[in-house]
Amino acid sequence: MALFLHRIGRVAFRRAWIVIIAWAVALAALLGLGIGLGGQLQESYAIPGTESQDAIDQLAAVFPQTAGASAKAVVEVPDGESVEDEEYRDAIDAMESDLEDVEGVSNVLGPFDEYAGDQVSGDERTAYIQVQFDGPTTDVTQDSIDAVLATGEVGRDAGMTVAFGGEVFQDTTFGLTITEAFGVLFAGVVLLITFGSLLAAGMPLLTALLGVAATFGGISLVAAFAPVSSTAPMLAVMIGLAVGIDYALFILSRHRTQLARGMDPEESAAEAVATAGGAVVFAGLTVIIALLGLLVVGIPFLSVMGVAAAFAVLIAVIGATTLLPALLGLAKGRLAPKPGSRAHRRGVAHDEGGRPTLGRRWVDTVLKAPVVFVLLVVGLLGTAAIPAASLDLNLPGGQGEAGSSQREAYDMIAAGFGEGYNGPLIVTVDITQTTDIFEDLDAIGARLAQVDGVAYVGDGLPNETVDTAIIQVVPESAPTDPETKQVVQDIRALEDDIVDEFGTPIAVTGYTAVSIDISQRLTDALIPFALIVVGLSIILLLIVFRSVFVPIKAALGFLLSAFGAIGATVAVFQWGWLADLMHVEPGPILSFLPILLMAVLFGLAMDYEVFLVSGMREEYVKTREPRSSIVHGFQHAARVVTAAALIMFFVFFAFVPEGTGVIKGIAFALAIGVAFDAFLVRMTLVPAAMALAGRGAWWLPRWLARILPDVDIEGEGLRAHLAESEWAAARDADVLAEDLLVGDPDEPIGPVSIEVPRGGALVVRGRPAERRLLAATLAGRVLPAGGRLAVLGLPLPTDAGAVMQRVAIADGAMDGATAGTAGELIATRIDATRAWYRLDPTRSAVDGALRRVAEARSASADPLAWRPRAIDPDTPLDELDSLDRLLVAVAAALAERPGAIVVDLDGAGDGRAWTALARLVPAGVVLVATASADADLAPARAALDARGIRSLDLVTRPLEARR
């Protein structure tokens, strides 16, 4: 991965304007399509598989007039008057009549209608009109909502206070406030302090903002085709902005440190993308995997939120690894810290000597008494997690934001009727098996009224086909109170007795019941999801750090910070601590907050873990000194991790004071979680715990080391590759080998030393198996067993894929067995390797290849002794002699346009073959020919001397190429 990212960084640096234009086009396309298609945000809290949702689905089929979205028009008369007064009653009736005329409204039930329920308050000051739409909330148009709101003028003209509430009036608009801008401003200040340069500080902000814009465009595009809640874009923007700044910060910090040490800007940008960018890709993937893990919970709206946030993280990763190096390519050397500046001194600082940094002083303090700091951090986070034991989860109760019409209606209902009237329950009754419908419904209603916590039970209402009835049940408590959950459970517990007595199964549904079911589903999923995330973190960190202790320590630290953040959120948002300061109304915690927190915080925690511990591991591999490795890794990463954590905190916390009710709790939990994890866990607990573990921190069983993949997150393999590339570039050779070992590492062939000049030729003699194994190694098909090897300037084994693409193999015997005619053999090789944009016909390419074969045959023939028979595309290969079949195979291999070609001359190695190959293989293409151990090399030297020929005998030890 490091090598791949290195190439991306180099290409983006060199082709900066192309990358920037590509980003501009993609951004314009996403925003243009998203805005142009007019996608609307809409809340949909459906949850398949629960009793409440199944009941809603059944009502939609058998009782459609009750399954649609609902609303309330709430009226209140002045103090001392009554809604029964004629002027008010007439106005309420007029409002009811106007509501019936609104398009999309299927049913209106006024407080004075025959079948009205308890719709007039006890003091007769408050009443409400029940409005039923003919479809779900997602189908209610804005025009219908506006028409409903317009009917309120009739009541207001009569002197009443009018407000509208219900699920259709939930605010689903997406908007940012000035406080979010302050979060970005704070991030900019932190970046400026970190880099000491306006140019450097602006780059992470620019990449993050462009990434957020692309994310918003993508979400808007999806919203045109599928329901997307208002929380999804807000969450995506919040996470995308935070990680976008942080990911660019990590790469840019590495780049400027390397510039301060004198590295070339292009090489520095490529290496920064390869090393720091590798950690960014790893951290981004962990966040994405964790967010996509929300799909397994099985709640559609939460799945959409997870996918939207994962998309934001993906865009942030792509921006940091492509757009940022392009911007570095425009800046070139201007980002280098000025000699003598603080940034320059930090970049060239060594572990010892000079004035110690704040990070160095902190880690020295921690290492003086690591046990004390471990106990202190565990104690603090354990204490913070205590409130999590009383966690009460629920969805928003429908009260709306302060100052909204929905909130006014909610408060009017609560004051006039009681909290429970804001969240009535609907009990569905299957009446297919009863013969005395109304008497049984009355009896069931009486049974429901006996449940503790029930304030009112309405009359049973059958549908037109008399197979299903509904009964409205109003609890005494608010929709989000724990007492309401108990009421739902108690009603459901009555089902067995009701079925036994009346033969009528019942189910509880309605918005409140759906919210309770979702919360229960998420509560049940919390522990399994936490175990999945922890298990994933252990596996990923095992792969990255190749250590048993580091993953376990990292996972336990993550759990401490996650549950500490949940506890702090409960204390503020549920218990009400500092609620006024935070502009928070105490109540239940958002039901999906804990899972969402774990998903996001997991990735961020692993991000900080990688940047701190990777430097420790890199130093430990060199020195085998655990304590000095901790100091080295910490002091070089502490500043960038501190800056990243502060940026995350400010960006997240900016959404708390004036954010929407849903996003506010998520933002607070993430901000506190980042602070806990970065400063207490990663920067305090991690060095202390690793100091206590000593060398054991890096222990890994041998059997596990063999099966774990090596992802090279520190870029050790990249540095080895760059060194090999430098070695290859310093020698003017197309094939270069030093002490090369080939084949089985236990019994290798070699050592082999080869140096073939540009466009030269190499002849290898030996036994068939050995020479073909060496040829396959030179062609990149078999990896070397040891030593050093470069082909066409590409070091092996790191560039084996590129070598395979540029080196073709021709074997007359093998190729003759895979195709029937000469034309088919050549056409097969052409079609397999030709670029998709090449439109020239295959037939002309085949004819051209066969013409070159004819020229080669003519050049190798004695005109008096041998007349070669013409070869056309339809000539069967099995009718050709070994030399002609070999030449056709070589022509087919050359059709791939290789930089080198490997040819086995077994059975065709006479003088004519060498002359023909010298003519057929173009100048500039390296020829590697293998022949039997007793083959005469005199004809080969005569034919290929102009190219610069080298020979190698595999029967001598050591093996060196000869002129």
PDB file of N, CA, C and O in Angstrom, residues 4 23 49 60 200 289 303 328 384 386 431 442 479 506 514 596 646 657 681 741 815 823 910 914 956:
ATOM      1  N   PHE A   4       2.008   2.030  -3.484  1.00  0.00           N
ATOM      2  CA  PHE A   4       0.886   2.543  -4.284  1.00  0.00           C
ATOM      3  C   PHE A   4       0.599   3.998  -3.950  1.00  0.00           C
ATOM      4  O   PHE A   4       0.434   4.843  -4.851  1.00  0.00           O
ATOM      5  N   TRP A  23     -11.032  17.322  -9.622  1.00  0.00           N
ATOM      6  CA  TRP A  23     -11.810  17.548  -8.406  1.00  0.00           C
ATOM      7  C   TRP A  23     -12.907  18.579  -8.648  1.00  0.00           C
ATOM      8  O   TRP A  23     -14.047  18.400  -8.183  1.00  0.00           O
ATOM      9  N   GLY A  49     -39.772  -5.502  11.283  1.00  0.00           N
ATOM     10  CA  GLY A  49     -39.627  -6.640  12.174  1.00  0.00           C
ATOM     11  C   GLY A  49     -40.077  -6.418  13.597  1.00  0.00           C
ATOM     12  O   GLY A  49     -40.072  -7.357  14.394  1.00  0.00           O
ATOM     13  N   ALA A  60     -51.991  -0.118   7.158  1.00  0.00           N
ATOM     14  CA  ALA A  60     -51.917   0.450   5.814  1.00  0.00           C
ATOM     15  C   ALA A  60     -52.685  -0.395   4.813  1.00  0.00           C
ATOM     16  O   ALA A  60     -53.217   0.119   3.818  1.00  0.00           O
ATOM     17  N   ALA A 200       0.272  26.996   4.827  1.00  0.00           N
ATOM     18  CA  ALA A 200       0.150  25.610   5.302  1.00  0.00           C
ATOM     19  C   ALA A 200      -1.159  25.407   6.062  1.00  0.00           C
ATOM     20  O   ALA A 200      -1.812  24.366   5.924  1.00  0.00           O
ATOM     21  N   ILE A 289     -15.529   1.229   8.024  1.00  0.00           N
ATOM     22  CA  ILE A 289     -16.013  -0.118   8.369  1.00  0.00           C
ATOM     23  C   ILE A 289     -16.940  -0.052   9.574  1.00  0.00           C
ATOM     24  O   ILE A 289     -17.997  -0.701   9.607  1.00  0.00           O
ATOM     25  N   SER A 303     -29.075   3.167   9.028  1.00  0.00           N
ATOM     26  CA  SER A 303     -28.205   2.698   7.951  1.00  0.00           C
ATOM     27  C   SER A 303     -27.865   3.834   7.000  1.00  0.00           C
ATOM     28  O   SER A 303     -26.715   3.981   6.568  1.00  0.00           O
ATOM     29  N   LEU A 328       0.230  20.685  -2.790  1.00  0.00           N
ATOM     30  CA  LEU A 328       1.653  20.732  -2.461  1.00  0.00           C
ATOM     31  C   LEU A 328       2.481  20.927  -3.725  1.00  0.00           C
ATOM     32  O   LEU A 328       3.533  21.579  -3.710  1.00  0.00           O
ATOM     33  N   ALA A 384     -16.248   8.876  35.200  1.00  0.00           N
ATOM     34  CA  ALA A 384     -17.072   9.531  34.176  1.00  0.00           C
ATOM     35  C   ALA A 384     -18.080   8.572  33.567  1.00  0.00           C
ATOM     36  O   ALA A 384     -19.153   8.995  33.117  1.00  0.00           O
ATOM     37  N   ILE A 386     -19.771   6.239  35.135  1.00  0.00           N
ATOM     38  CA  ILE A 386     -20.804   5.796  36.085  1.00  0.00           C
ATOM     39  C   ILE A 386     -22.216   6.179  35.629  1.00  0.00           C
ATOM     40  O   ILE A 386     -23.145   5.358  35.676  1.00  0.00           O
ATOM     41  N   ILE A 431     -60.489  -8.550  14.917  1.00  0.00           N
ATOM     42  CA  ILE A 431     -61.853  -8.900  15.329  1.00  0.00           C
ATOM     43  C   ILE A 431     -62.486  -9.912  14.385  1.00  0.00           C
ATOM     44  O   ILE A 431     -63.720 -10.038  14.332  1.00  0.00           O
ATOM     45  N   ASP A 442     -65.573  -2.858  23.805  1.00  0.00           N
ATOM     46  CA  ASP A 442     -65.761  -2.110  25.057  1.00  0.00           C
ATOM     47  C   ASP A 442     -65.068  -2.831  26.211  1.00  0.00           C
ATOM     48  O   ASP A 442     -64.442  -2.184  27.080  1.00  0.00           O
ATOM     49  N   PRO A 479     -44.243  11.067  25.985  1.00  0.00           N
ATOM     50  CA  PRO A 479     -43.824   9.998  25.064  1.00  0.00           C
ATOM     51  C   PRO A 479     -42.437   9.446  25.362  1.00  0.00           C
ATOM     52  O   PRO A 479     -42.179   8.263  25.114  1.00  0.00           O
ATOM     53  N   ILE A 506     -54.080  -8.576  19.845  1.00  0.00           N
ATOM     54  CA  ILE A 506     -53.882  -7.122  19.837  1.00  0.00           C
ATOM     55  C   ILE A 506     -52.405  -6.815  19.553  1.00  0.00           C
ATOM     56  O   ILE A 506     -51.529  -7.673  19.702  1.00  0.00           O
ATOM     57  N   VAL A 514     -43.389   3.001  18.153  1.00  0.00           N
ATOM     58  CA  VAL A 514     -42.275   2.792  17.218  1.00  0.00           C
ATOM     59  C   VAL A 514     -40.976   3.288  17.838  1.00  0.00           C
ATOM     60  O   VAL A 514     -39.934   2.627  17.766  1.00  0.00           O
ATOM     61  N   LEU A 596     -23.655   5.136  17.372  1.00  0.00           N
ATOM     62  CA  LEU A 596     -23.001   6.063  16.449  1.00  0.00           C
ATOM     63  C   LEU A 596     -21.697   6.571  17.059  1.00  0.00           C
ATOM     64  O   LEU A 596     -20.677   6.705  16.361  1.00  0.00           O
ATOM     65  N   LEU A 646      -7.558  18.706  19.159  1.00  0.00           N
ATOM     66  CA  LEU A 646      -8.172  20.011  19.416  1.00  0.00           C
ATOM     67  C   LEU A 646      -9.086  20.415  18.265  1.00  0.00           C
ATOM     68  O   LEU A 646     -10.172  20.975  18.484  1.00  0.00           O
ATOM     69  N   PRO A 657     -24.002  24.272  21.001  1.00  0.00           N
ATOM     70  CA  PRO A 657     -24.855  25.349  21.545  1.00  0.00           C
ATOM     71  C   PRO A 657     -26.107  25.625  20.736  1.00  0.00           C
ATOM     72  O   PRO A 657     -27.197  25.758  21.286  1.00  0.00           O
ATOM     73  N   VAL A 681      -6.371   8.807  27.227  1.00  0.00           N
ATOM     74  CA  VAL A 681      -6.019   7.434  26.853  1.00  0.00           C
ATOM     75  C   VAL A 681      -4.732   7.390  26.034  1.00  0.00           C
ATOM     76  O   VAL A 681      -3.743   6.765  26.426  1.00  0.00           O
ATOM     77  N   LEU A 741      19.611 -14.773  -5.826  1.00  0.00           N
ATOM     78  CA  LEU A 741      19.271 -16.170  -5.580  1.00  0.00           C
ATOM     79  C   LEU A 741      17.899 -16.444  -6.179  1.00  0.00           C
ATOM     80  O   LEU A 741      16.971 -15.658  -6.004  1.00  0.00           O
ATOM     81  N   ASP A 815       3.479 -21.938 -26.763  1.00  0.00           N
ATOM     82  CA  ASP A 815       2.522 -21.141 -27.519  1.00  0.00           C
ATOM     83  C   ASP A 815       1.915 -21.936 -28.656  1.00  0.00           C
ATOM     84  O   ASP A 815       0.752 -21.738 -29.028  1.00  0.00           O
ATOM     85  N   GLY A 823      -1.969 -16.764 -37.133  1.00  0.00           N
ATOM     86  CA  GLY A 823      -2.780 -15.567 -36.938  1.00  0.00           C
ATOM     87  C   GLY A 823      -3.512 -15.587 -35.615  1.00  0.00           C
ATOM     88  O   GLY A 823      -3.632 -14.555 -34.934  1.00  0.00           O
ATOM     89  N   ASP A 910      20.229 -22.828 -33.360  1.00  0.00           N
ATOM     90  CA  ASP A 910      21.329 -22.790 -34.318  1.00  0.00           C
ATOM     91  C   ASP A 910      21.609 -21.350 -34.742  1.00  0.00           C
ATOM     92  O   ASP A 910      20.973 -20.400 -34.295  1.00  0.00           O
ATOM     93  N   TRP A 914      19.665 -17.155 -34.085  1.00  0.00           N
ATOM     94  CA  TRP A 914      20.240 -15.927 -33.530  1.00  0.00           C
ATOM     95  C   TRP A 914      20.143 -14.782 -34.521  1.00  0.00           C
ATOM     96  O   TRP A 914      19.824 -13.649 -34.154  1.00  0.00           O
ATOM     97  N   THR A 956      28.169 -22.786 -13.198  1.00  0.00           N
ATOM     98  CA  THR A 956      29.329 -22.303 -12.456  1.00  0.00           C
ATOM     99  C   THR A 956      28.884 -21.625 -11.173  1.00  0.00           C
ATOM    100  O   THR A 956      27.787 -21.101 -11.073  1.00  0.00           O
TER     101      THR A 956
END
